[in-house]
Structures are given as C-alpha cells and as structure tokens.
Amino acid sequence: EVQLLESGGGLVQPGGSLRLSCAASGFTFSSYAMDWVRQAPGKGLEWVSGISSSGRNTYYADSVKGRFSISRDNSKNTMYVEMNSLRAEDTAVYYCIKDRFSVTTYFDRWGQGTLVTVSS
Amino acid sequence: EMMMTQSPATLSMSPGERATLSCRASQSVSSNLAWYQQKPGQAPRLLIYDASTRATGIPARFSGSGSGTEFTLTISSLQSEDFALYYCQQYNSWPRTFGQGTKVEIK
C-alpha cells in the first residue's frame, strides 16, 4: 500500500525558513516523479513544485521560484522541500504527491498533508 | 500560464440525479486532463486521468469526456458519498494548473 507521510510543518515568522519532508513507502520510490501541492485555508489547490524520478529535473510554480527548493534522496525514499523567505500567502496545507510517471503529470497518490502557518 | 476555469462554482443536486461538471482550458491541453475529488478534511483523490480514464477503484458512475479546451465530468447517479469538491488539472504545460473547483452539494 502506498503511504506518503509529510512532516516538518508548523508556525514560522514571515521571512523565515522551513523544511518539509515526505517519507514514502509501498512503491518503488526511485521510479516516480514526486510533487508538492498546497491548499490555503478555504481555497483551492495550487501545484507548487515537482521533481523527476532521478532528481535531475525540478520544476516550480512562479509563486515560489527562487524561494523554494525541492530535492529527493532515493536511498531514503524521501522527498524534501526547503522553503525560504516565507510569506503570509505561503500559509497552507502542503500535500506530498506521488506522480503516475517518472516526470510530473497527474497526481496519483496524496499524503494527508502538513500545515504551514506563516505569521508573526 | 494555462488557466483552467470550472463551472458552475456550486451545483445543488439531489441523490440519484445526474451531475455534469465543466472544465475549460485557456489553450488546448489535448487529453492531458485529470479530475480529483476532495471531501472535507481529506486529501484529494484522483478520479479520472487522460480526460476519460477512470483511476483504479473509481466507480463506473464517474465518467470524463472532452479534449482540447472543453472537458466534462459526469456523475450518472449521485450517491451520498459523491457530495464533495471536484477539481480539474491540466498536465499539458508548465506550470501544472488546477481549476478553482466545483462544489456538488445536496439540494
């Protein structure tokens, strides 16, 4: 059974940093692209970032480009996102996503999410 | 950026009725479109991909159609568990983008 377990969320001040992790199990992690999708309170879904199965290719939404950095460690079956210069508008539940293929397409499996709150 | 527009924002339906949800892309996305269902307090789940292929375990009452810029998600006979939020998402171009969602509520 596919399991995606996010961690690292919490309260951070504007301008601060946070690193989210996603521990994956139940599938061959190194074969699939992975993504982060976020949902602000009471709002819709926003794709944030994606990383190819090998980790060589990374992609970002314009809203986070230059501030967020996605990575993965295939030996640990874990994906990360380093979030810097955080803003109030980054407040959201961040979902870890297993993609269907080795590059980001559609979102096959979702974690339960971790809440990031950016506030002073 | 590809804009995805869903309509209507809210659909008020009764159990057993047929629901039709629309999703329009600002440019052609070919058939690179997915649909997701989200219930309160839960993560979304994949319903449909490649515009018309049901994901594993999705009941046959859910069907998707369309290509290019116009897409439809149809729920043939609404069950109590189908009242939820529905999102479309394109994966034809970067960045991947979602529609704003359609809420299917009980009338």
PDB file of C-alpha atoms in Angstrom:
ATOM      1  CA  GLU A   1       0.000   0.000   0.000  1.00  0.00           C
ATOM      2  CA  VAL A   2       1.314   3.420  -0.965  1.00  0.00           C
ATOM      3  CA  GLN A   3       1.987   5.623   2.044  1.00  0.00           C
ATOM      4  CA  LEU A   4       3.175   9.225   1.998  1.00  0.00           C
ATOM      5  CA  LEU A   5       3.943  10.796   5.345  1.00  0.00           C
ATOM      6  CA  GLU A   6       4.653  14.523   5.470  1.00  0.00           C
ATOM      7  CA  SER A   7       6.439  16.169   8.349  1.00  0.00           C
ATOM      8  CA  GLY A   8       8.057  19.476   9.222  1.00  0.00           C
ATOM      9  CA  GLY A   9       5.077  21.780   9.136  1.00  0.00           C
ATOM     10  CA  GLY A  10       4.421  24.358  11.810  1.00  0.00           C
ATOM     11  CA  LEU A  11       4.359  28.046  12.669  1.00  0.00           C
ATOM     12  CA  VAL A  12       7.077  30.254  11.222  1.00  0.00           C
ATOM     13  CA  GLN A  13       7.543  34.006  11.117  1.00  0.00           C
ATOM     14  CA  PRO A  14       7.442  35.944   7.856  1.00  0.00           C
ATOM     15  CA  GLY A  15      10.866  35.812   6.250  1.00  0.00           C
ATOM     16  CA  GLY A  16      11.688  32.565   7.984  1.00  0.00           C
ATOM     17  CA  SER A  17      12.511  29.126   6.650  1.00  0.00           C
ATOM     18  CA  LEU A  18      11.115  25.642   6.978  1.00  0.00           C
ATOM     19  CA  ARG A  19      11.926  22.237   5.508  1.00  0.00           C
ATOM     20  CA  LEU A  20       9.185  19.752   4.783  1.00  0.00           C
ATOM     21  CA  SER A  21       9.877  16.056   4.361  1.00  0.00           C
ATOM     22  CA  CYS A  22       7.841  13.303   2.779  1.00  0.00           C
ATOM     23  CA  ALA A  23       8.642   9.712   3.664  1.00  0.00           C
ATOM     24  CA  ALA A  24       7.336   7.298   1.064  1.00  0.00           C
ATOM     25  CA  SER A  25       6.672   3.569   1.213  1.00  0.00           C
ATOM     26  CA  GLY A  26       4.769   0.875  -0.616  1.00  0.00           C
ATOM     27  CA  PHE A  27       6.173   1.562  -4.086  1.00  0.00           C
ATOM     28  CA  THR A  28       9.484   1.852  -5.921  1.00  0.00           C
ATOM     29  CA  PHE A  29      10.223   5.444  -4.962  1.00  0.00           C
ATOM     30  CA  SER A  30      13.059   5.943  -7.438  1.00  0.00           C
ATOM     31  CA  SER A  31      10.757   5.186 -10.389  1.00  0.00           C
ATOM     32  CA  TYR A  32       8.297   8.025  -9.908  1.00  0.00           C
ATOM     33  CA  ALA A  33       8.229  11.792 -10.002  1.00  0.00           C
ATOM     34  CA  MET A  34       7.110  13.476  -6.831  1.00  0.00           C
ATOM     35  CA  ASP A  35       5.415  16.792  -6.208  1.00  0.00           C
ATOM     36  CA  TRP A  36       4.174  19.245  -3.631  1.00  0.00           C
ATOM     37  CA  VAL A  37       0.692  20.718  -3.948  1.00  0.00           C
ATOM     38  CA  ARG A  38      -0.658  23.202  -1.421  1.00  0.00           C
ATOM     39  CA  GLN A  39      -4.065  24.407  -0.328  1.00  0.00           C
ATOM     40  CA  ALA A  40      -4.526  27.680   1.541  1.00  0.00           C
ATOM     41  CA  PRO A  41      -7.286  27.636   4.166  1.00  0.00           C
ATOM     42  CA  GLY A  42     -10.668  27.560   2.443  1.00  0.00           C
ATOM     43  CA  LYS A  43      -9.065  27.855  -1.012  1.00  0.00           C
ATOM     44  CA  GLY A  44      -8.352  25.658  -3.989  1.00  0.00           C
ATOM     45  CA  LEU A  45      -5.359  23.553  -4.966  1.00  0.00           C
ATOM     46  CA  GLU A  46      -2.072  25.008  -6.195  1.00  0.00           C
ATOM     47  CA  TRP A  47       0.770  22.914  -7.618  1.00  0.00           C
ATOM     48  CA  VAL A  48       3.991  24.160  -6.001  1.00  0.00           C
ATOM     49  CA  SER A  49       6.902  22.060  -7.233  1.00  0.00           C
ATOM     50  CA  GLY A  50       7.833  18.787  -8.848  1.00  0.00           C
ATOM     51  CA  ILE A  51      10.924  16.624  -9.192  1.00  0.00           C
ATOM     52  CA  SER A  52      11.630  13.857 -11.671  1.00  0.00           C
ATOM     53  CA  SER A  53      12.295  10.305 -10.556  1.00  0.00           C
ATOM     54  CA  SER A  54      16.081  10.691 -10.831  1.00  0.00           C
ATOM     55  CA  GLY A  55      16.060  14.111  -9.214  1.00  0.00           C
ATOM     56  CA  ARG A  56      17.806  15.686 -12.192  1.00  0.00           C
ATOM     57  CA  ASN A  57      14.840  17.811 -13.224  1.00  0.00           C
ATOM     58  CA  THR A  58      12.980  20.172 -10.938  1.00  0.00           C
ATOM     59  CA  TYR A  59      10.050  22.463 -11.611  1.00  0.00           C
ATOM     60  CA  TYR A  60       8.460  25.316  -9.671  1.00  0.00           C
ATOM     61  CA  ALA A  61       5.393  27.497  -9.701  1.00  0.00           C
ATOM     62  CA  ASP A  62       6.237  31.152 -10.329  1.00  0.00           C
ATOM     63  CA  SER A  63       4.893  31.996  -6.872  1.00  0.00           C
ATOM     64  CA  VAL A  64       7.719  30.055  -5.175  1.00  0.00           C
ATOM     65  CA  LYS A  65      10.521  30.148  -7.722  1.00  0.00           C
ATOM     66  CA  GLY A  66      13.752  31.343  -6.147  1.00  0.00           C
ATOM     67  CA  ARG A  67      12.438  30.759  -2.623  1.00  0.00           C
ATOM     68  CA  PHE A  68      11.636  27.034  -2.535  1.00  0.00           C
ATOM     69  CA  SER A  69      13.972  24.168  -3.399  1.00  0.00           C
ATOM     70  CA  ILE A  70      12.764  20.628  -3.971  1.00  0.00           C
ATOM     71  CA  SER A  71      15.009  17.593  -3.623  1.00  0.00           C
ATOM     72  CA  ARG A  72      14.860  13.867  -3.037  1.00  0.00           C
ATOM     73  CA  ASP A  73      17.006  11.103  -1.602  1.00  0.00           C
ATOM     74  CA  ASN A  74      16.143   7.883  -3.401  1.00  0.00           C
ATOM     75  CA  SER A  75      18.264   5.874  -0.957  1.00  0.00           C
ATOM     76  CA  LYS A  76      15.986   7.057   1.866  1.00  0.00           C
ATOM     77  CA  ASN A  77      12.695   7.082  -0.082  1.00  0.00           C
ATOM     78  CA  THR A  78      12.239  10.672   0.988  1.00  0.00           C
ATOM     79  CA  MET A  79      11.413  13.948  -0.739  1.00  0.00           C
ATOM     80  CA  TYR A  80      12.046  17.387   0.666  1.00  0.00           C
ATOM     81  CA  VAL A  81      11.180  20.988   0.060  1.00  0.00           C
ATOM     82  CA  GLU A  82      13.258  23.764   1.554  1.00  0.00           C
ATOM     83  CA  MET A  83      11.121  26.885   1.917  1.00  0.00           C
ATOM     84  CA  ASN A  84      12.854  30.233   2.427  1.00  0.00           C
ATOM     85  CA  SER A  85      11.712  33.845   2.660  1.00  0.00           C
ATOM     86  CA  LEU A  86       8.295  32.634   3.709  1.00  0.00           C
ATOM     87  CA  ARG A  87       5.316  34.949   3.312  1.00  0.00           C
ATOM     88  CA  ALA A  88       1.854  35.021   4.795  1.00  0.00           C
ATOM     89  CA  GLU A  89       0.479  33.802   1.465  1.00  0.00           C
ATOM     90  CA  ASP A  90       2.515  30.601   1.785  1.00  0.00           C
ATOM     91  CA  THR A  91       0.232  29.570   4.647  1.00  0.00           C
ATOM     92  CA  ALA A  92      -1.383  26.329   3.513  1.00  0.00           C
ATOM     93  CA  VAL A  93      -1.650  22.607   3.903  1.00  0.00           C
ATOM     94  CA  TYR A  94       1.194  21.107   1.871  1.00  0.00           C
ATOM     95  CA  TYR A  95       0.472  17.738   0.292  1.00  0.00           C
ATOM     96  CA  CYS A  96       3.138  15.279  -0.788  1.00  0.00           C
ATOM     97  CA  ILE A  97       2.222  13.673  -4.083  1.00  0.00           C
ATOM     98  CA  LYS A  98       3.309  10.526  -5.857  1.00  0.00           C
ATOM     99  CA  ASP A  99       3.098  11.089  -9.597  1.00  0.00           C
ATOM    100  CA  ARG A 100       1.982   8.471 -12.106  1.00  0.00           C
ATOM    101  CA  PHE A 101       5.182   8.533 -14.142  1.00  0.00           C
ATOM    102  CA  SER A 102       8.864   9.467 -13.909  1.00  0.00           C
ATOM    103  CA  VAL A 103       8.011  13.077 -14.776  1.00  0.00           C
ATOM    104  CA  THR A 104       5.223  15.201 -13.327  1.00  0.00           C
ATOM    105  CA  THR A 105       1.873  14.587 -14.976  1.00  0.00           C
ATOM    106  CA  TYR A 106      -1.162  13.863 -12.834  1.00  0.00           C
ATOM    107  CA  PHE A 107      -1.241  13.155  -9.144  1.00  0.00           C
ATOM    108  CA  ASP A 108      -1.709   9.503  -8.429  1.00  0.00           C
ATOM    109  CA  ARG A 109      -1.498   9.357  -4.623  1.00  0.00           C
ATOM    110  CA  TRP A 110      -1.694  12.068  -1.977  1.00  0.00           C
ATOM    111  CA  GLY A 111      -0.406  12.277   1.559  1.00  0.00           C
ATOM    112  CA  GLN A 112      -2.603  13.652   4.313  1.00  0.00           C
ATOM    113  CA  GLY A 113      -0.792  16.981   4.306  1.00  0.00           C
ATOM    114  CA  THR A 114       1.125  19.110   6.757  1.00  0.00           C
ATOM    115  CA  LEU A 115       0.068  22.611   7.763  1.00  0.00           C
ATOM    116  CA  VAL A 116       2.466  25.509   7.365  1.00  0.00           C
ATOM    117  CA  THR A 117       1.440  28.758   9.024  1.00  0.00           C
ATOM    118  CA  VAL A 118       3.406  31.914   8.318  1.00  0.00           C
ATOM    119  CA  SER A 119       2.556  34.532  10.894  1.00  0.00           C
ATOM    120  CA  SER A 120       4.167  36.847  13.390  1.00  0.00           C
TER     121      SER A 120
ATOM    122  CA  GLU B   1       0.229  30.026 -17.539  1.00  0.00           C
ATOM    123  CA  MET B   2      -2.635  27.782 -18.560  1.00  0.00           C
ATOM    124  CA  MET B   3      -5.859  28.932 -16.973  1.00  0.00           C
ATOM    125  CA  MET B   4      -8.421  26.318 -16.038  1.00  0.00           C
ATOM    126  CA  THR B   5     -11.975  27.521 -15.458  1.00  0.00           C
ATOM    127  CA  GLN B   6     -14.585  25.297 -13.847  1.00  0.00           C
ATOM    128  CA  SER B   7     -18.305  25.807 -13.914  1.00  0.00           C
ATOM    129  CA  PRO B   8     -20.542  26.070 -12.129  1.00  0.00           C
ATOM    130  CA  ALA B   9     -18.923  27.029  -8.827  1.00  0.00           C
ATOM    131  CA  THR B  10     -21.675  25.188  -6.966  1.00  0.00           C
ATOM    132  CA  LEU B  11     -24.055  22.502  -8.145  1.00  0.00           C
ATOM    133  CA  SER B  12     -27.102  21.796  -5.970  1.00  0.00           C
ATOM    134  CA  MET B  13     -28.355  18.316  -6.700  1.00  0.00           C
ATOM    135  CA  SER B  14     -30.453  15.553  -5.173  1.00  0.00           C
ATOM    136  CA  PRO B  15     -29.269  11.953  -4.685  1.00  0.00           C
ATOM    137  CA  GLY B  16     -29.912   9.879  -7.768  1.00  0.00           C
ATOM    138  CA  GLU B  17     -29.643  12.828 -10.145  1.00  0.00           C
ATOM    139  CA  ARG B  18     -27.089  13.172 -12.934  1.00  0.00           C
ATOM    140  CA  ALA B  19     -24.398  15.784 -12.346  1.00  0.00           C
ATOM    141  CA  THR B  20     -22.421  17.445 -15.110  1.00  0.00           C
ATOM    142  CA  LEU B  21     -19.327  19.478 -14.239  1.00  0.00           C
ATOM    143  CA  SER B  22     -17.393  21.529 -16.777  1.00  0.00           C
ATOM    144  CA  CYS B  23     -13.761  22.491 -17.091  1.00  0.00           C
ATOM    145  CA  ARG B  24     -12.391  24.826 -19.749  1.00  0.00           C
ATOM    146  CA  ALA B  25      -8.732  25.413 -20.594  1.00  0.00           C
ATOM    147  CA  SER B  26      -7.417  28.737 -21.897  1.00  0.00           C
ATOM    148  CA  GLN B  27      -5.495  26.840 -24.593  1.00  0.00           C
ATOM    149  CA  SER B  28      -5.589  23.290 -25.825  1.00  0.00           C
ATOM    150  CA  VAL B  29      -4.335  20.697 -23.352  1.00  0.00           C
ATOM    151  CA  SER B  30      -5.043  17.810 -25.734  1.00  0.00           C
ATOM    152  CA  SER B  31      -6.296  14.998 -23.458  1.00  0.00           C
ATOM    153  CA  ASN B  32      -3.871  15.799 -20.661  1.00  0.00           C
ATOM    154  CA  LEU B  33      -6.505  16.447 -18.069  1.00  0.00           C
ATOM    155  CA  ALA B  34      -7.294  14.899 -14.694  1.00  0.00           C
ATOM    156  CA  TRP B  35     -10.180  15.194 -12.248  1.00  0.00           C
ATOM    157  CA  TYR B  36      -9.951  14.948  -8.447  1.00  0.00           C
ATOM    158  CA  GLN B  37     -12.490  14.668  -5.660  1.00  0.00           C
ATOM    159  CA  GLN B  38     -11.955  16.234  -2.259  1.00  0.00           C
ATOM    160  CA  LYS B  39     -14.118  15.716   0.804  1.00  0.00           C
ATOM    161  CA  PRO B  40     -13.944  17.994   3.871  1.00  0.00           C
ATOM    162  CA  GLY B  41     -10.837  17.399   5.954  1.00  0.00           C
ATOM    163  CA  GLN B  42      -9.407  14.915   3.467  1.00  0.00           C
ATOM    164  CA  ALA B  43      -6.752  14.964   0.794  1.00  0.00           C
ATOM    165  CA  PRO B  44      -7.946  14.965  -2.805  1.00  0.00           C
ATOM    166  CA  ARG B  45      -8.076  11.670  -4.671  1.00  0.00           C
ATOM    167  CA  LEU B  46      -7.605  11.002  -8.353  1.00  0.00           C
ATOM    168  CA  LEU B  47     -10.800  10.150 -10.226  1.00  0.00           C
ATOM    169  CA  ILE B  48     -10.032  10.482 -13.927  1.00  0.00           C
ATOM    170  CA  TYR B  49      -6.864  10.908 -15.983  1.00  0.00           C
ATOM    171  CA  ASP B  50      -6.173  11.349 -19.683  1.00  0.00           C
ATOM    172  CA  ALA B  51      -9.567  13.110 -19.767  1.00  0.00           C
ATOM    173  CA  SER B  52     -11.614   9.897 -19.744  1.00  0.00           C
ATOM    174  CA  THR B  53      -9.809   7.034 -17.982  1.00  0.00           C
ATOM    175  CA  ARG B  54     -11.072   6.131 -14.540  1.00  0.00           C
ATOM    176  CA  ALA B  55      -8.418   5.670 -11.877  1.00  0.00           C
ATOM    177  CA  THR B  56      -8.166   2.388 -10.007  1.00  0.00           C
ATOM    178  CA  GLY B  57     -11.152   1.741  -7.772  1.00  0.00           C
ATOM    179  CA  ILE B  58     -13.293   4.589  -9.087  1.00  0.00           C
ATOM    180  CA  PRO B  59     -16.934   3.578  -9.624  1.00  0.00           C
ATOM    181  CA  ALA B  60     -18.308   3.426 -13.141  1.00  0.00           C
ATOM    182  CA  ARG B  61     -20.835   6.182 -12.376  1.00  0.00           C
ATOM    183  CA  PHE B  62     -17.950   8.633 -12.820  1.00  0.00           C
ATOM    184  CA  SER B  63     -17.042   9.388 -16.407  1.00  0.00           C
ATOM    185  CA  GLY B  64     -14.936  12.001 -18.128  1.00  0.00           C
ATOM    186  CA  SER B  65     -15.031  13.329 -21.654  1.00  0.00           C
ATOM    187  CA  GLY B  66     -13.603  16.042 -23.856  1.00  0.00           C
ATOM    188  CA  SER B  67     -10.350  17.101 -25.436  1.00  0.00           C
ATOM    189  CA  GLY B  68      -8.645  20.311 -26.427  1.00  0.00           C
ATOM    190  CA  THR B  69     -10.181  23.029 -24.292  1.00  0.00           C
ATOM    191  CA  GLU B  70     -13.559  21.642 -23.166  1.00  0.00           C
ATOM    192  CA  PHE B  71     -13.969  18.846 -20.644  1.00  0.00           C
ATOM    193  CA  THR B  72     -16.806  17.307 -18.681  1.00  0.00           C
ATOM    194  CA  LEU B  73     -17.021  15.158 -15.580  1.00  0.00           C
ATOM    195  CA  THR B  74     -20.321  13.328 -15.312  1.00  0.00           C
ATOM    196  CA  ILE B  75     -21.665  11.516 -12.271  1.00  0.00           C
ATOM    197  CA  SER B  76     -24.503   9.416 -13.635  1.00  0.00           C
ATOM    198  CA  SER B  77     -26.469   8.933 -10.406  1.00  0.00           C
ATOM    199  CA  LEU B  78     -25.317  10.855  -7.357  1.00  0.00           C
ATOM    200  CA  GLN B  79     -24.682   8.848  -4.231  1.00  0.00           C
ATOM    201  CA  SER B  80     -24.454  10.393  -0.767  1.00  0.00           C
ATOM    202  CA  GLU B  81     -20.679   9.964  -0.774  1.00  0.00           C
ATOM    203  CA  ASP B  82     -20.323  11.964  -4.013  1.00  0.00           C
ATOM    204  CA  PHE B  83     -21.229  15.305  -2.459  1.00  0.00           C
ATOM    205  CA  ALA B  84     -17.814  16.929  -2.411  1.00  0.00           C
ATOM    206  CA  LEU B  85     -15.487  19.330  -4.196  1.00  0.00           C
ATOM    207  CA  TYR B  86     -14.184  18.487  -7.633  1.00  0.00           C
ATOM    208  CA  TYR B  87     -11.100  19.906  -9.342  1.00  0.00           C
ATOM    209  CA  CYS B  88      -9.725  19.566 -12.834  1.00  0.00           C
ATOM    210  CA  GLN B  89      -5.989  19.770 -13.529  1.00  0.00           C
ATOM    211  CA  GLN B  90      -4.026  20.045 -16.748  1.00  0.00           C
ATOM    212  CA  TYR B  91      -0.648  18.433 -17.311  1.00  0.00           C
ATOM    213  CA  ASN B  92      -0.007  19.536 -20.857  1.00  0.00           C
ATOM    214  CA  SER B  93       2.195  22.520 -19.978  1.00  0.00           C
ATOM    215  CA  TRP B  94       4.159  24.058 -17.131  1.00  0.00           C
ATOM    216  CA  PRO B  95       3.208  25.011 -14.545  1.00  0.00           C
ATOM    217  CA  ARG B  96       0.644  22.337 -13.848  1.00  0.00           C
ATOM    218  CA  THR B  97      -2.570  24.150 -13.004  1.00  0.00           C
ATOM    219  CA  PHE B  98      -5.891  23.377 -11.357  1.00  0.00           C
ATOM    220  CA  GLY B  99      -9.338  24.789 -11.857  1.00  0.00           C
ATOM    221  CA  GLN B 100     -10.876  26.632  -8.936  1.00  0.00           C
ATOM    222  CA  GLY B 101     -13.230  23.760  -8.140  1.00  0.00           C
ATOM    223  CA  THR B 102     -16.914  22.875  -8.300  1.00  0.00           C
ATOM    224  CA  LYS B 103     -18.771  22.057  -5.124  1.00  0.00           C
ATOM    225  CA  VAL B 104     -21.507  19.455  -5.501  1.00  0.00           C
ATOM    226  CA  GLU B 105     -23.907  19.977  -2.630  1.00  0.00           C
ATOM    227  CA  ILE B 106     -27.139  18.354  -1.522  1.00  0.00           C
ATOM    228  CA  LYS B 107     -30.203  20.246  -2.655  1.00  0.00           C
TER     229      LYS B 107
END
